[in-house]
Amino acid sequence: MLSSDPRGLAWGLLGVAGFSLTVPLTRIAVENGAMSPLFVAAGRAVVAAVLAALALALTGQRLPNTHQWRRIAVVTGGVVIGFPMLTSYALTMAPANHSAIVIAILPAATAVVAVLRAHERPPTPFWVAAGAGTVAVMAFAGLRGGGAAGFGRADLLLLGAVVAAAVGYAEGGLLAREIGAWQTISWALVLGSPLMVTLTLVSLADGPPQGGVTHWASFAYLGIVSMFLGFFAWYRGLAIGPMARVGQVQLTQPIMTVGWATWLLGEPLTWAVFAGGAVVVLCAGTAVRVRRN
């Protein structure tokens, strides 16, 4: 039986708490066109890339080799470009609490990608739980949208974001064993910075963002915490471990996110959100637990 180091759980919970604000604050940043989704997604990556470059330079990190750069590119595509870009556009159309429930399948999706990447052969209950979670997400999205026809563009973008993040997390988890956890996300940010700087400039072509203090504060949080510092706490918790126990802390993220959405945005906590979240988290938790066992 695994014994838990309270420091690992504390750091892991701190990282997840930081990530839990990502969806509500993205919603605030893009609300009513205050900031364009492209600016929010690309600009926050640029902010994080500057911090990452400073951290790498100040600690004298060695450059990854050619093979590692290819794998870093996968992480970049998933968590630096794919997830922020897709969620930013989705949140111009979908409430934060709705988005949080769809994204709640991420731990199970990451486990599936990790299984495929490592050529594992998990037991049948793993696939049943992962499949049930996917069905639950699609049913929740459809019911919230008024039936099957209600599964719309925002939900497709959110599911695309889940796939992108799952691939980035799974590859990043393997790569972190070689070059270090925070180094992995830092190199991924630096690698993606030329593209994200370009996209930020493109987003400014029609003029600067018109957001107020709240919008800029949300944007700053997304760049500093969601894209950078949150990974420090999360990966530190996983490093202290045990990884199997600390990793399950991520299942609390959608619960926190729904709470933030209710408090910050005034979004109602309906029975559909409560029931949908419970089912999705249960399925994701089962898939993660079965694989780790």
Short mmCIF file of C-alpha atoms in Angstrom, two decimals:
data_model
loop_
_atom_site.label_atom_id
_atom_site.label_comp_id
_atom_site.label_asym_id
_atom_site.label_seq_id
_atom_site.Cartn_x
_atom_site.Cartn_y
_atom_site.Cartn_z
CA MET A 1 0.00 0.00 0.00
CA LEU A 2 1.29 3.45 -0.98
CA SER A 3 2.11 5.87 1.83
CA SER A 4 1.40 9.51 1.11
CA ASP A 5 3.93 12.23 1.75
CA PRO A 6 1.84 15.23 2.85
CA ARG A 7 4.21 17.56 1.00
CA GLY A 8 3.49 15.81 -2.30
CA LEU A 9 -0.26 16.01 -1.80
CA ALA A 10 0.01 19.66 -0.72
CA TRP A 11 2.03 20.69 -3.77
CA GLY A 12 -0.23 18.70 -6.08
CA LEU A 13 -3.34 20.28 -4.61
CA LEU A 14 -1.76 23.74 -4.93
CA GLY A 15 -1.09 23.12 -8.63
CA VAL A 16 -4.62 21.85 -9.27
CA ALA A 17 -6.08 24.81 -7.37
CA GLY A 18 -4.10 27.12 -9.66
CA PHE A 19 -5.34 25.31 -12.77
CA SER A 20 -8.96 25.31 -11.53
CA LEU A 21 -9.27 29.05 -12.22
CA THR A 22 -8.19 28.73 -15.84
CA VAL A 23 -11.62 28.15 -17.36
CA PRO A 24 -13.54 30.86 -15.41
CA LEU A 25 -10.82 33.47 -15.96
CA THR A 26 -10.58 32.64 -19.66
CA ARG A 27 -14.33 33.14 -19.82
CA ILE A 28 -13.95 36.55 -18.14
CA ALA A 29 -11.13 37.58 -20.50
CA VAL A 30 -13.08 36.79 -23.70
CA GLU A 31 -16.51 37.82 -22.39
CA ASN A 32 -18.39 40.33 -24.54
CA GLY A 33 -15.41 40.63 -26.90
CA ALA A 34 -13.22 42.40 -24.34
CA MET A 35 -10.24 40.38 -25.58
CA SER A 36 -10.14 38.20 -28.65
CA PRO A 37 -9.74 34.43 -28.11
CA LEU A 38 -6.62 34.51 -30.28
CA PHE A 39 -5.01 37.23 -28.14
CA VAL A 40 -5.85 35.44 -24.87
CA ALA A 41 -4.55 32.07 -26.06
CA ALA A 42 -1.40 33.32 -27.77
CA GLY A 43 -0.60 36.24 -25.49
CA ARG A 44 -0.68 34.22 -22.30
CA ALA A 45 1.74 31.71 -23.85
CA VAL A 46 4.10 34.58 -24.69
CA VAL A 47 4.02 35.80 -21.07
CA ALA A 48 4.75 32.29 -19.82
CA ALA A 49 7.50 31.78 -22.40
CA VAL A 50 9.35 34.87 -21.16
CA LEU A 51 9.24 33.53 -17.59
CA ALA A 52 10.30 30.06 -18.79
CA ALA A 53 13.26 31.43 -20.75
CA LEU A 54 14.43 33.37 -17.69
CA ALA A 55 14.13 30.30 -15.46
CA LEU A 56 16.04 28.11 -17.91
CA ALA A 57 18.78 30.70 -18.36
CA LEU A 58 19.19 31.49 -14.66
CA THR A 59 19.47 27.80 -13.74
CA GLY A 60 21.84 26.98 -16.62
CA GLN A 61 19.75 24.17 -18.10
CA ARG A 62 21.37 22.08 -20.84
CA LEU A 63 19.74 22.09 -24.28
CA PRO A 64 17.67 18.97 -25.10
CA ASN A 65 18.95 16.67 -27.85
CA THR A 66 17.34 16.33 -31.29
CA HIS A 67 15.09 13.43 -30.32
CA GLN A 68 13.93 15.24 -27.20
CA TRP A 69 13.12 18.37 -29.21
CA ARG A 70 10.73 16.29 -31.35
CA ARG A 71 8.95 15.11 -28.24
CA ILE A 72 8.92 18.63 -26.78
CA ALA A 73 7.16 19.70 -29.99
CA VAL A 74 4.36 17.26 -29.15
CA VAL A 75 4.03 18.82 -25.69
CA THR A 76 4.03 22.28 -27.26
CA GLY A 77 1.30 21.35 -29.71
CA GLY A 78 -0.85 19.91 -26.95
CA VAL A 79 -0.59 22.18 -23.91
CA VAL A 80 0.94 25.42 -25.24
CA ILE A 81 -1.01 25.76 -28.49
CA GLY A 82 -3.88 23.28 -28.70
CA PHE A 83 -5.56 23.43 -25.29
CA PRO A 84 -5.37 27.22 -24.74
CA MET A 85 -6.44 28.02 -28.30
CA LEU A 86 -9.41 25.63 -28.39
CA THR A 87 -10.70 26.47 -24.92
CA SER A 88 -10.41 30.21 -25.54
CA TYR A 89 -12.66 29.98 -28.60
CA ALA A 90 -15.03 27.52 -26.89
CA LEU A 91 -15.51 29.83 -23.91
CA THR A 92 -16.84 32.60 -26.13
CA MET A 93 -19.85 30.31 -26.64
CA ALA A 94 -20.14 28.02 -23.59
CA PRO A 95 -20.50 28.77 -19.85
CA ALA A 96 -17.53 28.00 -17.63
CA ASN A 97 -19.33 25.35 -15.54
CA HIS A 98 -20.46 23.53 -18.69
CA SER A 99 -16.91 23.60 -20.03
CA ALA A 100 -15.51 22.35 -16.73
CA ILE A 101 -17.66 19.20 -16.88
CA VAL A 102 -16.62 18.42 -20.46
CA ILE A 103 -12.94 18.96 -19.59
CA ALA A 104 -13.37 16.74 -16.50
CA ILE A 105 -12.75 13.70 -18.73
CA LEU A 106 -9.14 14.86 -19.18
CA PRO A 107 -7.56 12.55 -16.54
CA ALA A 108 -9.14 9.52 -18.23
CA ALA A 109 -8.15 10.77 -21.69
CA THR A 110 -4.57 11.26 -20.51
CA ALA A 111 -4.55 7.72 -19.13
CA VAL A 112 -5.78 6.35 -22.47
CA VAL A 113 -3.08 8.20 -24.41
CA ALA A 114 -0.44 7.02 -21.92
CA VAL A 115 -1.63 3.42 -22.33
CA LEU A 116 -1.43 3.65 -26.12
CA ARG A 117 1.91 5.48 -26.00
CA ALA A 118 3.50 2.89 -23.69
CA HIS A 119 1.82 -0.10 -25.42
CA GLU A 120 0.25 -1.17 -22.13
CA ARG A 121 -2.53 -3.74 -21.86
CA PRO A 122 -4.84 -2.56 -19.10
CA PRO A 123 -7.77 -4.70 -17.95
CA THR A 124 -11.20 -4.42 -19.51
CA PRO A 125 -12.64 -2.24 -16.69
CA PHE A 126 -10.19 0.51 -17.74
CA TRP A 127 -11.68 0.72 -21.24
CA VAL A 128 -15.22 0.43 -19.88
CA ALA A 129 -14.66 3.35 -17.50
CA ALA A 130 -12.96 5.50 -20.15
CA GLY A 131 -15.73 4.77 -22.66
CA ALA A 132 -18.46 5.43 -20.11
CA GLY A 133 -16.84 8.76 -19.25
CA THR A 134 -16.83 9.78 -22.91
CA VAL A 135 -20.49 8.82 -23.31
CA ALA A 136 -21.34 10.73 -20.12
CA VAL A 137 -19.63 13.87 -21.41
CA MET A 138 -21.43 13.68 -24.75
CA ALA A 139 -24.78 13.05 -23.04
CA PHE A 140 -24.21 15.98 -20.66
CA ALA A 141 -23.28 18.31 -23.52
CA GLY A 142 -26.27 17.21 -25.58
CA LEU A 143 -28.78 17.53 -22.75
CA ARG A 144 -27.45 20.93 -21.76
CA GLY A 145 -27.81 22.04 -25.38
CA GLY A 146 -31.35 20.71 -25.73
CA GLY A 147 -30.79 17.23 -27.08
CA ALA A 148 -28.43 15.59 -29.58
CA ALA A 149 -28.60 18.65 -31.81
CA GLY A 150 -27.37 20.66 -28.84
CA PHE A 151 -23.93 19.06 -29.04
CA GLY A 152 -22.48 22.03 -30.80
CA ARG A 153 -19.33 23.77 -31.91
CA ALA A 154 -18.21 24.72 -28.40
CA ASP A 155 -18.39 21.09 -27.28
CA LEU A 156 -16.37 19.95 -30.27
CA LEU A 157 -13.73 22.56 -29.45
CA LEU A 158 -13.66 21.45 -25.81
CA LEU A 159 -13.28 17.78 -26.74
CA GLY A 160 -10.50 18.77 -29.14
CA ALA A 161 -8.85 20.62 -26.26
CA VAL A 162 -9.10 17.49 -24.09
CA VAL A 163 -7.42 15.38 -26.78
CA ALA A 164 -4.68 17.98 -27.28
CA ALA A 165 -3.98 18.26 -23.54
CA ALA A 166 -4.07 14.49 -23.06
CA VAL A 167 -1.42 13.97 -25.73
CA GLY A 168 0.70 16.80 -24.31
CA TYR A 169 0.40 15.58 -20.72
CA ALA A 170 1.16 11.96 -21.57
CA GLU A 171 4.22 12.79 -23.66
CA GLY A 172 5.33 15.41 -21.16
CA GLY A 173 5.07 12.92 -18.32
CA LEU A 174 7.41 10.52 -20.11
CA LEU A 175 9.81 13.26 -21.14
CA ALA A 176 9.91 14.72 -17.63
CA ARG A 177 11.68 11.56 -16.47
CA GLU A 178 14.58 12.45 -18.76
CA ILE A 179 14.96 16.23 -18.60
CA GLY A 180 12.94 17.19 -15.52
CA ALA A 181 9.33 18.20 -14.96
CA TRP A 182 9.39 22.00 -14.98
CA GLN A 183 12.11 21.94 -17.63
CA THR A 184 9.77 20.05 -19.95
CA ILE A 185 7.01 22.67 -19.87
CA SER A 186 9.58 25.49 -19.99
CA TRP A 187 11.24 24.15 -23.14
CA ALA A 188 7.79 23.57 -24.65
CA LEU A 189 6.88 27.21 -24.02
CA VAL A 190 10.16 28.44 -25.50
CA LEU A 191 9.75 26.23 -28.58
CA GLY A 192 6.26 27.54 -29.21
CA SER A 193 7.12 31.18 -28.57
CA PRO A 194 7.91 32.24 -32.19
CA LEU A 195 4.48 31.05 -33.36
CA MET A 196 2.67 32.48 -30.35
CA VAL A 197 4.39 35.87 -30.71
CA THR A 198 3.33 35.92 -34.37
CA LEU A 199 -0.27 35.02 -33.49
CA THR A 200 -0.32 37.69 -30.77
CA LEU A 201 0.74 40.31 -33.30
CA VAL A 202 -1.92 39.05 -35.73
CA SER A 203 -4.54 39.39 -33.00
CA LEU A 204 -3.48 43.01 -32.49
CA ALA A 205 -3.88 43.89 -36.16
CA ASP A 206 -7.42 45.19 -35.57
CA GLY A 207 -6.36 47.22 -32.56
CA PRO A 208 -5.39 46.64 -28.92
CA PRO A 209 -7.67 44.69 -26.54
CA GLN A 210 -10.41 46.80 -24.97
CA GLY A 211 -10.63 45.00 -21.64
CA GLY A 212 -10.66 46.68 -18.24
CA VAL A 213 -8.76 45.91 -15.05
CA THR A 214 -10.66 42.65 -14.45
CA HIS A 215 -9.93 41.38 -17.94
CA TRP A 216 -6.23 42.23 -17.73
CA ALA A 217 -5.94 40.70 -14.26
CA SER A 218 -7.51 37.50 -15.63
CA PHE A 219 -5.11 37.52 -18.57
CA ALA A 220 -2.11 38.01 -16.26
CA TYR A 221 -3.20 35.08 -14.12
CA LEU A 222 -3.56 32.86 -17.18
CA GLY A 223 -0.04 33.69 -18.35
CA ILE A 224 1.76 33.57 -15.01
CA VAL A 225 -0.09 30.84 -13.11
CA SER A 226 -2.11 28.69 -15.53
CA MET A 227 0.67 28.45 -18.11
CA PHE A 228 3.72 28.47 -15.85
CA LEU A 229 3.72 28.55 -12.03
CA GLY A 230 0.90 26.03 -11.79
CA PHE A 231 3.09 23.47 -13.53
CA PHE A 232 5.87 24.07 -11.00
CA ALA A 233 3.58 23.12 -8.10
CA TRP A 234 1.90 20.26 -9.95
CA TYR A 235 5.09 18.61 -11.15
CA ARG A 236 6.80 19.15 -7.79
CA GLY A 237 3.95 17.28 -6.14
CA LEU A 238 4.27 14.42 -8.62
CA ALA A 239 8.04 14.31 -8.08
CA ILE A 240 7.65 14.03 -4.28
CA GLY A 241 4.91 11.46 -4.82
CA PRO A 242 3.77 8.85 -4.66
CA MET A 243 2.73 9.75 -8.21
CA ALA A 244 -0.30 7.43 -8.24
CA ARG A 245 -1.74 9.07 -5.13
CA VAL A 246 -0.87 12.68 -5.99
CA GLY A 247 -2.13 12.31 -9.56
CA GLN A 248 -5.64 11.55 -8.32
CA VAL A 249 -5.80 15.06 -6.83
CA GLN A 250 -6.50 16.25 -10.39
CA LEU A 251 -9.98 14.75 -10.08
CA THR A 252 -10.89 17.61 -7.73
CA GLN A 253 -10.22 20.23 -10.42
CA PRO A 254 -13.67 20.26 -12.10
CA ILE A 255 -15.32 20.59 -8.68
CA MET A 256 -13.17 23.63 -7.88
CA THR A 257 -13.78 25.09 -11.35
CA VAL A 258 -17.56 24.84 -11.02
CA GLY A 259 -17.29 26.54 -7.63
CA TRP A 260 -15.23 29.38 -9.08
CA ALA A 261 -17.69 29.74 -11.99
CA THR A 262 -20.57 30.03 -9.54
CA TRP A 263 -18.79 32.61 -7.37
CA LEU A 264 -16.99 34.73 -9.96
CA LEU A 265 -19.43 34.53 -12.86
CA GLY A 266 -22.72 33.91 -11.09
CA GLU A 267 -23.37 30.78 -13.13
CA PRO A 268 -26.07 28.63 -11.47
CA LEU A 269 -25.17 25.28 -9.95
CA THR A 270 -27.98 23.23 -11.49
CA TRP A 271 -28.81 19.57 -10.96
CA ALA A 272 -27.52 18.84 -14.49
CA VAL A 273 -24.10 20.33 -13.67
CA PHE A 274 -23.96 18.49 -10.34
CA ALA A 275 -25.06 15.12 -11.73
CA GLY A 276 -23.02 15.40 -14.92
CA GLY A 277 -19.90 16.35 -13.00
CA ALA A 278 -20.35 13.50 -10.52
CA VAL A 279 -20.70 10.89 -13.27
CA VAL A 280 -17.80 12.18 -15.37
CA VAL A 281 -15.45 12.47 -12.37
CA LEU A 282 -16.45 8.98 -11.20
CA CYS A 283 -15.70 7.46 -14.62
CA ALA A 284 -12.41 9.34 -14.96
CA GLY A 285 -11.38 8.39 -11.44
CA THR A 286 -12.18 4.72 -12.07
CA ALA A 287 -10.13 4.66 -15.28
CA VAL A 288 -7.13 6.32 -13.62
CA ARG A 289 -7.31 4.07 -10.56
CA VAL A 290 -7.66 0.83 -12.55
CA ARG A 291 -4.69 1.69 -14.76
CA ARG A 292 -2.42 2.64 -11.84
CA ASN A 293 -3.35 -0.48 -9.89
#
